[in-house]
Every structure is written in C-alpha cells, then in structure tokens.
Amino acid sequence: MKKETRLIIALDMKEEKALKVAEETSGLCDAFKVNYPLVLSSGLQVVDRLAAFGDVLCDFKVADIPYTNRMIIELVFSHSASGVIVHGFPGEDAVRACVESARGDVFVLAAMSHPGASRFLVPAAVEVAAMARDVGATGIVAGATRPELIRRLREVVGPLLILAPGIGPQGGDPRQALQHGADHLIVGRRITAARDPTKATNEVLEEIRHAGESL
Ligand code: O7M
C-alpha cells in the first residue's frame, strides 16, 4: 500500500457509479476499496476494471478455516487486487493461510467502527493486532470512531500500517484518527454520496494535510 495521499476511497455502490467515481478521483487516493455490494453484483472482474484507475483493496473480511481462506485469497489475487482485508478472530492458522497465499497486502481487521463492535471485537483488538504483527500482515484495520484504541494498537503493531474507517456518517474524526496513529483513512459516503465526489475528495485531502502538519 502506498502512502502518498493517505486516503482510501470505499466504493460501496453498483459498478457504473463505482467506475465513474474511480475515474474522477484517480490519482487523488492511494487505493480504492471494494466490498460485497460491488463484487456480488458485478463479479470479481470489476476489480480488473477498477485497477485501470488505481490500486484495488478487496475488503472481503475473510473469516474461514485455513483451507477455504487460501482458496479465497488465491482467487482474489488472480484478479488485479493489490491487497485484501481479512478477519482476525478465526485465529492464527486462518490468518497465516491468508498471508502465505497472498500476492499483495493483507490487512487484518482488529476493531470495527460500529457501536456493536464493543461487545466482541474491541475487547480482543489488542490480541488480534499482536497476532497480525506476528504472522507478517501488512497492517490492521481499526475504526476511527475509537481513536484511543488506535493509539493503543499503534503501540502493539509498531511500523505496520493502520487503516481507519468510520469517518463522516459514522462519527469518526479524520484529524483525531491520524493524530492517534492511523496511516490511512478509509472514506466512503462522505465522498461517494457527495454531489461532487472530486470536490469532496479534495476537502478530505485538505483535512489530512492539515492533520499531518500538526503531527
Ligand atoms: O465512510 P463510510 O461509512 O461510508 O464507509 C466506510 C467503509 O469502511 C465501508 O466500506 C465499510 O464496510 C468499511 N468499514 C467500516 O465502516 N467499519 C469497519 O470497522 C471496517 C470497515 C472496513 O473497511 O473493513 C475492512
């Protein structure tokens, strides 16, 4: 994952709009993130088409036994994915299978951004992050809605990348997430639901630059 703009745009929409947003914002972000809404409606081939506009991170929250995980990861990287996001809770062997079969970045979801994550995922976040570090993942995902947790996870993962979703409609603050240790922001609706996605992207980039100056 490159770290130039520190922005990842989440394309949770149908293909026609996703390609349009990707074309308009190409060069303004470090990667596009695709998730089930897009891939279940268009197939994995949409990853190849999006790759014309930038790196594509496949957010499939992979969470199966090692054997199945391996098959999923091989399929993902047989298209033009630059990376994949997997869950950590299935355990070390499951995550290790992902890291070993990946031909690009692997990010492990340590703490989700929504309120319900406080029941199961947040209490395990430090352990999951330590496991991600130990198995050689590229980084972790931790919600921007819990900046103090990002700070704690930074201590655990050292130089690994931390990606933070949950900006805007979910209540996370870009500046706080970055100042507490996030490397990249994952931003969806604040950009994709805007009347002018390019303008909205530039506004987020301005906030990122501003936060960077006070780090
Ligand atoms: O900015 P939004 O709220 O419109 O979109 C956020 C995106 O980040 C969306 O694609 C979610 O699926 C994703 N996400 C979260 O919002 N919270 C999480 O805890 C984790 C993710 C994610 O990207 O997981 C890898």
Coordinates of C-alpha atoms and ligand atoms in Angstrom, one line a residue:
M1 CA 0.0 0.0 0.0
K2 CA 1.5 3.3 -1.0
K3 CA 1.3 6.2 1.5
E4 CA 1.1 9.3 -0.6
T5 CA -2.4 10.8 -0.1
R6 CA -3.2 8.6 3.0
L7 CA -6.8 8.2 1.6
I8 CA -8.6 5.0 0.6
I9 CA -12.0 5.5 -1.1
A10 CA -14.6 2.9 -0.3
L11 CA -16.7 2.2 -3.4
D12 CA -19.9 0.6 -1.9
M13 CA -22.1 1.0 -4.9
K14 CA -23.0 -0.6 -8.2
E15 CA -20.4 -0.8 -10.9
E16 CA -21.4 2.1 -13.2
K17 CA -21.2 4.6 -10.4
A18 CA -18.1 3.0 -8.9
L19 CA -16.2 3.3 -12.2
K20 CA -17.3 6.9 -12.6
V21 CA -16.1 7.8 -9.1
A22 CA -12.8 5.9 -9.6
E23 CA -12.2 7.7 -12.9
E24 CA -12.9 11.1 -11.4
T25 CA -10.8 10.5 -8.3
S26 CA -7.9 8.5 -9.9
G27 CA -4.6 9.9 -8.6
L28 CA -6.3 11.5 -5.5
C29 CA -6.2 8.4 -3.3
D30 CA -3.8 5.6 -2.5
A31 CA -6.3 2.9 -3.3
F32 CA -10.0 2.1 -3.9
K33 CA -11.6 -0.4 -1.5
V34 CA -14.2 -2.8 -2.9
N35 CA -16.7 -4.7 -0.8
Y36 CA -19.5 -7.2 -1.3
P37 CA -22.1 -4.8 -2.7
L38 CA -20.0 -4.2 -5.7
V39 CA -18.4 -7.6 -6.2
L40 CA -21.6 -9.6 -5.6
S41 CA -23.4 -7.5 -8.2
S42 CA -20.6 -7.4 -10.8
G43 CA -18.3 -10.3 -10.1
L44 CA -14.6 -10.2 -9.4
Q45 CA -13.9 -8.9 -12.9
V46 CA -14.9 -5.4 -11.6
V47 CA -11.6 -5.4 -9.7
D48 CA -9.7 -5.7 -13.0
R49 CA -11.7 -2.9 -14.5
L50 CA -11.2 -0.6 -11.4
A51 CA -7.4 -1.3 -11.5
A52 CA -7.2 0.9 -14.5
F53 CA -7.7 3.8 -12.1
G54 CA -5.6 2.9 -9.1
D55 CA -4.8 0.1 -6.7
V56 CA -7.7 -2.0 -5.5
L57 CA -8.0 -3.3 -2.0
C58 CA -10.5 -6.1 -1.6
D59 CA -12.5 -5.8 1.6
F60 CA -13.9 -9.4 1.9
K61 CA -13.4 -9.7 5.6
V62 CA -12.2 -13.3 5.0
A63 CA -13.1 -15.4 8.1
D64 CA -13.0 -19.1 7.3
I65 CA -10.8 -22.2 8.0
P66 CA -7.3 -22.1 6.6
Y67 CA -8.1 -24.3 3.6
T68 CA -11.0 -22.2 2.5
N69 CA -9.2 -18.9 3.2
R70 CA -6.4 -20.0 1.0
M71 CA -8.8 -20.6 -1.9
I72 CA -10.4 -17.2 -1.4
I73 CA -7.1 -15.4 -1.3
E74 CA -5.8 -17.1 -4.4
L75 CA -9.0 -16.1 -6.3
V76 CA -8.7 -12.5 -5.2
F77 CA -5.1 -12.2 -6.3
S78 CA -5.9 -13.9 -9.7
H79 CA -7.6 -10.6 -10.4
S80 CA -5.9 -7.3 -10.2
A81 CA -6.2 -6.8 -6.4
S82 CA -3.3 -5.0 -4.6
G83 CA -4.5 -6.2 -1.2
V84 CA -7.1 -8.0 0.8
I85 CA -8.8 -7.4 4.2
V86 CA -9.3 -10.5 6.4
H87 CA -10.8 -11.0 9.9
G88 CA -8.5 -11.9 12.8
F89 CA -11.0 -13.7 15.1
P90 CA -10.8 -17.1 13.3
G91 CA -7.3 -17.4 14.7
E92 CA -3.6 -17.5 13.8
D93 CA -3.7 -20.5 11.4
A94 CA -6.6 -18.9 9.4
V95 CA -4.8 -15.6 9.1
R96 CA -1.4 -17.2 8.4
A97 CA -3.0 -19.1 5.5
C98 CA -4.1 -15.7 4.1
V99 CA -0.6 -14.1 4.5
E100 CA 1.1 -17.1 2.9
S101 CA -1.2 -17.3 -0.1
A102 CA -1.4 -13.6 -0.8
R103 CA 0.4 -11.9 -3.7
G104 CA 0.0 -8.5 -2.2
D105 CA -1.0 -6.7 1.0
V106 CA -3.0 -8.4 3.8
F107 CA -4.8 -6.2 6.4
V108 CA -6.3 -7.8 9.5
L109 CA -9.5 -6.3 10.9
A110 CA -8.7 -5.6 14.6
A111 CA -11.5 -3.4 15.7
M112 CA -14.6 -2.4 13.8
S113 CA -16.1 1.1 13.8
H114 CA -19.7 0.5 14.7
P115 CA -21.2 0.5 18.2
G116 CA -21.8 -3.3 18.3
A117 CA -18.1 -4.0 17.9
S118 CA -17.7 -3.1 21.6
R119 CA -19.1 -6.5 22.6
F120 CA -16.8 -9.0 20.9
L121 CA -14.2 -7.3 18.7
V122 CA -13.0 -4.3 20.8
P123 CA -12.1 -6.5 23.9
A124 CA -10.0 -8.7 21.6
A125 CA -8.4 -6.0 19.5
V126 CA -5.0 -5.8 21.1
E127 CA -4.6 -9.6 20.9
V128 CA -5.7 -9.7 17.3
A129 CA -3.3 -6.8 16.4
A130 CA -0.4 -8.7 18.0
M131 CA -1.3 -11.8 16.0
A132 CA -1.4 -9.8 12.8
R133 CA 2.0 -8.4 13.6
D134 CA 3.4 -11.9 14.4
V135 CA 2.1 -13.6 11.3
G136 CA 3.6 -10.9 9.0
A137 CA 0.5 -9.0 7.9
T138 CA 0.9 -5.6 6.1
G139 CA -1.3 -3.9 8.7
I140 CA -4.5 -3.7 10.6
V141 CA -7.9 -2.0 10.3
A142 CA -9.2 -0.1 13.4
G143 CA -12.2 2.1 13.5
A144 CA -11.7 5.9 13.5
T145 CA -14.6 6.1 16.0
R146 CA -12.3 4.8 18.8
P147 CA -9.2 7.0 18.5
E148 CA -7.8 5.9 21.9
L149 CA -7.9 2.3 20.7
I150 CA -5.9 3.3 17.6
R151 CA -3.3 4.8 19.9
R152 CA -3.1 1.6 21.9
L153 CA -2.9 -0.6 18.8
R154 CA -0.1 1.6 17.3
E155 CA 2.0 0.6 20.4
V156 CA 1.3 -3.1 19.6
V157 CA 1.8 -3.1 15.8
G158 CA 4.8 -0.8 15.6
P159 CA 5.6 0.1 12.0
L160 CA 2.6 -1.9 10.5
L161 CA 0.0 0.2 8.6
I162 CA -3.2 1.1 10.4
L163 CA -6.2 1.8 8.2
A164 CA -9.1 3.7 9.8
P165 CA -12.7 3.6 8.5
G166 CA -15.7 5.3 10.1
I167 CA -15.2 8.9 9.1
G168 CA -18.2 11.2 8.5
P169 CA -21.6 9.5 8.8
Q170 CA -20.2 7.0 11.4
G171 CA -18.9 9.9 13.5
G172 CA -15.1 9.4 13.3
D173 CA -12.9 12.5 13.0
P174 CA -10.1 12.4 10.4
R175 CA -7.7 14.6 12.4
Q176 CA -8.2 12.5 15.6
A177 CA -7.7 9.2 13.8
L178 CA -4.5 10.4 12.2
Q179 CA -3.2 12.1 15.3
H180 CA -3.8 8.9 17.3
G181 CA -1.7 6.8 14.9
A182 CA -3.7 5.9 11.7
D183 CA -1.7 5.9 8.5
H184 CA -4.7 5.9 6.1
L185 CA -8.4 6.9 6.3
I186 CA -11.0 4.7 4.6
V187 CA -13.7 7.1 3.4
G188 CA -16.9 6.0 1.7
R189 CA -20.2 8.0 1.7
R190 CA -18.6 11.4 2.6
I191 CA -17.1 11.2 -0.9
T192 CA -19.3 8.8 -2.8
A193 CA -22.6 10.3 -1.7
A194 CA -21.5 13.8 -2.3
R195 CA -22.9 15.8 -5.3
D196 CA -19.4 16.3 -6.4
P197 CA -17.1 13.4 -5.4
T198 CA -14.0 15.1 -6.6
K199 CA -14.6 18.2 -4.6
A200 CA -15.4 16.1 -1.5
T201 CA -12.2 14.1 -2.0
N202 CA -10.2 17.3 -2.2
E203 CA -11.8 18.5 1.0
V204 CA -10.9 15.3 2.8
L205 CA -7.3 15.6 1.4
E206 CA -7.1 19.1 2.8
E207 CA -8.1 17.8 6.2
I208 CA -5.5 15.0 6.0
R209 CA -2.8 17.6 5.1
H210 CA -3.9 19.8 7.9
A211 CA -3.8 16.9 10.4
G212 CA -0.4 15.9 9.1
E213 CA 1.1 19.4 9.8
S214 CA 0.2 19.1 13.5
L215 CA 1.5 15.6 14.0
Ligands
O7M1 O1 -17.3 6.1 5.1 P1 -18.5 5.1 5.1 O2 -19.1 5.0 6.5 O3 -19.5 5.4 4.1 O4 -17.9 3.7 4.7 C1 -16.9 3.0 5.5 C2 -16.4 1.8 4.7 O5 -15.4 1.2 5.6 C3 -17.4 0.8 4.3 O6 -16.9 0.2 3.1 C4 -17.3 -0.2 5.5 O7 -17.6 -1.5 5.0 C5 -15.9 -0.1 5.9 N1 -15.6 -0.4 7.3 C6 -16.2 0.2 8.3 O8 -17.0 1.2 8.0 N2 -16.0 -0.1 9.6 C7 -15.1 -1.1 10.0 O9 -15.0 -1.4 11.1 C8 -14.5 -1.8 8.9 C9 -14.6 -1.4 7.6 C10 -13.7 -1.9 6.7 O10 -13.3 -1.4 5.8 O11 -13.3 -3.2 7.0 C11 -12.2 -3.6 6.4

